[in-house]
């Protein structure tokens, strides 16, 4: 049995949803999982875990600055454990951009951080226009129009490939 911590950075909660699915599958494989937001993860001693997983969503082309800060502040712990990182964004709904080496946000991110995660994943996120404020709704609808995605203001669509999430959970168990 391994002790695993999953740390998430989310704005609208979808990355946490993905983490909950990971937790469920990993716990069913008889490992112990702690799920915590990146804001609260500073209170935890990472050295008490065998494996560290970080998941973060993209907003306006970037992961949150909190993700960079957390990684920079915990390099020693990250490098001394089995570890993994995953990114959540809607560009990953496109088959040609849904892998770690083909997703532009993840590729760029990896060049900006000192950490080299041992396992990587990219998951397509969610669009729920009614949840966003007017500015965000307008901007995301524009981006969707440009990238040939759904633009109807009532759109609430989950692009996540949950089978892919399951495979990543099993990979975390094995790593
Ligand atoms: C304001 C806003 C900006 C976003 N910007 C991008 C973006 O630049 N590229 C992208 O692929 N997805 C973008 N997304 C899509 C999010 O990555 C997607 O909705 C994801 O599921 C959000 O995860 P979260 O709920 O954990 O924050 C954006 C979403 C919102 C609401």
PDB file of N, CA and C and ligand atoms in Angstrom, residues 9-16 57-61 88-91 105 125-127 132 136 140 143, ligand 1:
ATOM      1  N   UNK A   9      -5.098  22.385  -8.478  1.00  0.00           N
ATOM      2  CA  UNK A   9      -5.322  23.825  -8.679  1.00  0.00           C
ATOM      3  C   UNK A   9      -6.507  23.954  -9.620  1.00  0.00           C
ATOM      4  N   UNK A  10      -7.582  24.566  -9.128  1.00  0.00           N
ATOM      5  CA  UNK A  10      -8.814  24.658  -9.914  1.00  0.00           C
ATOM      6  C   UNK A  10      -9.437  26.035  -9.771  1.00  0.00           C
ATOM      7  N   UNK A  11     -10.221  26.453 -10.771  1.00  0.00           N
ATOM      8  CA  UNK A  11     -11.017  27.681 -10.630  1.00  0.00           C
ATOM      9  C   UNK A  11     -12.490  27.323 -10.535  1.00  0.00           C
ATOM     10  N   UNK A  12     -12.954  26.460 -11.444  1.00  0.00           N
ATOM     11  CA  UNK A  12     -14.378  26.129 -11.471  1.00  0.00           C
ATOM     12  C   UNK A  12     -14.686  24.720 -10.955  1.00  0.00           C
ATOM     13  N   UNK A  13     -13.672  24.024 -10.470  1.00  0.00           N
ATOM     14  CA  UNK A  13     -13.921  22.740  -9.805  1.00  0.00           C
ATOM     15  C   UNK A  13     -13.725  21.491 -10.651  1.00  0.00           C
ATOM     16  N   UNK A  14     -13.487  21.658 -11.965  1.00  0.00           N
ATOM     17  CA  UNK A  14     -13.417  20.443 -12.787  1.00  0.00           C
ATOM     18  C   UNK A  14     -12.145  19.624 -12.518  1.00  0.00           C
ATOM     19  N   UNK A  15     -11.052  20.308 -12.262  1.00  0.00           N
ATOM     20  CA  UNK A  15      -9.809  19.577 -11.948  1.00  0.00           C
ATOM     21  C   UNK A  15      -9.993  18.775 -10.663  1.00  0.00           C
ATOM     22  N   UNK A  16     -10.716  19.346  -9.720  1.00  0.00           N
ATOM     23  CA  UNK A  16     -11.012  18.607  -8.480  1.00  0.00           C
ATOM     24  C   UNK A  16     -11.876  17.374  -8.780  1.00  0.00           C
ATOM     25  N   UNK A  57      -5.528  23.319 -13.844  1.00  0.00           N
ATOM     26  CA  UNK A  57      -6.239  23.716 -15.065  1.00  0.00           C
ATOM     27  C   UNK A  57      -5.600  24.945 -15.699  1.00  0.00           C
ATOM     28  N   UNK A  58      -5.936  25.120 -16.967  1.00  0.00           N
ATOM     29  CA  UNK A  58      -5.472  26.280 -17.736  1.00  0.00           C
ATOM     30  C   UNK A  58      -6.570  27.334 -17.789  1.00  0.00           C
ATOM     31  N   UNK A  59      -6.174  28.557 -17.605  1.00  0.00           N
ATOM     32  CA  UNK A  59      -7.065  29.709 -17.733  1.00  0.00           C
ATOM     33  C   UNK A  59      -6.309  30.790 -18.483  1.00  0.00           C
ATOM     34  N   UNK A  60      -6.891  31.232 -19.583  1.00  0.00           N
ATOM     35  CA  UNK A  60      -6.232  32.226 -20.437  1.00  0.00           C
ATOM     36  C   UNK A  60      -4.772  31.862 -20.708  1.00  0.00           C
ATOM     37  N   UNK A  61      -4.595  30.624 -21.114  1.00  0.00           N
ATOM     38  CA  UNK A  61      -3.281  30.185 -21.602  1.00  0.00           C
ATOM     39  C   UNK A  61      -2.273  29.770 -20.549  1.00  0.00           C
ATOM     40  N   UNK A  88      -5.275  20.319 -17.265  1.00  0.00           N
ATOM     41  CA  UNK A  88      -6.667  20.259 -17.748  1.00  0.00           C
ATOM     42  C   UNK A  88      -6.920  21.504 -18.592  1.00  0.00           C
ATOM     43  N   UNK A  89      -7.302  21.303 -19.838  1.00  0.00           N
ATOM     44  CA  UNK A  89      -7.612  22.453 -20.706  1.00  0.00           C
ATOM     45  C   UNK A  89      -8.520  22.009 -21.841  1.00  0.00           C
ATOM     46  N   UNK A  90      -9.191  22.960 -22.496  1.00  0.00           N
ATOM     47  CA  UNK A  90     -10.145  22.530 -23.523  1.00  0.00           C
ATOM     48  C   UNK A  90      -9.505  22.315 -24.895  1.00  0.00           C
ATOM     49  N   UNK A  91      -8.294  22.839 -25.068  1.00  0.00           N
ATOM     50  CA  UNK A  91      -7.583  22.551 -26.316  1.00  0.00           C
ATOM     51  C   UNK A  91      -7.381  21.029 -26.456  1.00  0.00           C
ATOM     52  N   UNK A 105       0.065  23.787 -24.035  1.00  0.00           N
ATOM     53  CA  UNK A 105       0.176  24.355 -22.677  1.00  0.00           C
ATOM     54  C   UNK A 105       1.110  23.530 -21.808  1.00  0.00           C
ATOM     55  N   UNK A 125     -10.995  19.553 -20.590  1.00  0.00           N
ATOM     56  CA  UNK A 125     -11.802  20.071 -19.483  1.00  0.00           C
ATOM     57  C   UNK A 125     -13.268  20.226 -19.844  1.00  0.00           C
ATOM     58  N   UNK A 126     -13.864  21.200 -19.214  1.00  0.00           N
ATOM     59  CA  UNK A 126     -15.312  21.385 -19.304  1.00  0.00           C
ATOM     60  C   UNK A 126     -15.625  22.828 -19.704  1.00  0.00           C
ATOM     61  N   UNK A 127     -16.725  22.998 -20.394  1.00  0.00           N
ATOM     62  CA  UNK A 127     -17.222  24.352 -20.699  1.00  0.00           C
ATOM     63  C   UNK A 127     -18.639  24.449 -20.143  1.00  0.00           C
ATOM     64  N   UNK A 132     -19.945  31.193 -15.907  1.00  0.00           N
ATOM     65  CA  UNK A 132     -18.925  32.239 -16.021  1.00  0.00           C
ATOM     66  C   UNK A 132     -19.531  33.633 -15.930  1.00  0.00           C
ATOM     67  N   UNK A 136     -15.790  36.552 -18.998  1.00  0.00           N
ATOM     68  CA  UNK A 136     -15.236  35.221 -19.282  1.00  0.00           C
ATOM     69  C   UNK A 136     -16.088  34.496 -20.333  1.00  0.00           C
ATOM     70  N   UNK A 140     -14.489  33.189 -23.769  1.00  0.00           N
ATOM     71  CA  UNK A 140     -14.400  31.749 -24.068  1.00  0.00           C
ATOM     72  C   UNK A 140     -15.248  31.405 -25.290  1.00  0.00           C
ATOM     73  N   UNK A 143     -13.139  32.298 -28.190  1.00  0.00           N
ATOM     74  CA  UNK A 143     -12.068  31.305 -28.412  1.00  0.00           C
ATOM     75  C   UNK A 143     -12.668  30.038 -29.034  1.00  0.00           C
TER      76      UNK A 143
HETATM   77  C1  LIG B   1     -12.027  32.145 -18.051  1.00  0.00           C
HETATM   78  C2  LIG B   1     -11.553  30.866 -18.676  1.00  0.00           C
HETATM   79  C3  LIG B   1     -10.407  30.844 -19.445  1.00  0.00           C
HETATM   80  C4  LIG B   1      -9.966  29.652 -20.050  1.00  0.00           C
HETATM   81  N1  LIG B   1      -8.854  29.680 -20.836  1.00  0.00           N
HETATM   82  C5  LIG B   1      -8.485  28.548 -21.512  1.00  0.00           C
HETATM   83  C6  LIG B   1      -7.388  28.569 -22.400  1.00  0.00           C
HETATM   84  O1  LIG B   1      -6.709  29.575 -22.587  1.00  0.00           O
HETATM   85  N2  LIG B   1      -7.082  27.416 -23.052  1.00  0.00           N
HETATM   86  C7  LIG B   1      -7.790  26.252 -22.866  1.00  0.00           C
HETATM   87  O2  LIG B   1      -7.483  25.246 -23.499  1.00  0.00           O
HETATM   88  N3  LIG B   1      -8.816  26.206 -21.993  1.00  0.00           N
HETATM   89  C8  LIG B   1      -9.180  27.323 -21.333  1.00  0.00           C
HETATM   90  N4  LIG B   1     -10.245  27.307 -20.460  1.00  0.00           N
HETATM   91  C9  LIG B   1     -10.950  26.035 -20.236  1.00  0.00           C
HETATM   92  C10 LIG B   1     -10.591  25.429 -18.881  1.00  0.00           C
HETATM   93  O3  LIG B   1      -9.277  24.938 -18.874  1.00  0.00           O
HETATM   94  C11 LIG B   1     -11.591  24.314 -18.598  1.00  0.00           C
HETATM   95  O4  LIG B   1     -12.863  24.917 -18.435  1.00  0.00           O
HETATM   96  C12 LIG B   1     -11.264  23.494 -17.385  1.00  0.00           C
HETATM   97  O5  LIG B   1     -12.194  22.445 -17.267  1.00  0.00           O
HETATM   98  C13 LIG B   1     -11.265  24.354 -16.119  1.00  0.00           C
HETATM   99  O6  LIG B   1     -10.895  23.568 -15.032  1.00  0.00           O
HETATM  100  P1  LIG B   1     -11.180  24.045 -13.529  1.00  0.00           P
HETATM  101  O7  LIG B   1     -12.662  24.021 -13.352  1.00  0.00           O
HETATM  102  O8  LIG B   1     -10.492  23.021 -12.699  1.00  0.00           O
HETATM  103  O9  LIG B   1     -10.572  25.404 -13.359  1.00  0.00           O
HETATM  104  C14 LIG B   1     -10.698  28.466 -19.852  1.00  0.00           C
HETATM  105  C15 LIG B   1     -11.858  28.489 -19.061  1.00  0.00           C
HETATM  106  C16 LIG B   1     -12.289  29.678 -18.477  1.00  0.00           C
HETATM  107  C17 LIG B   1     -13.546  29.671 -17.671  1.00  0.00           C
END
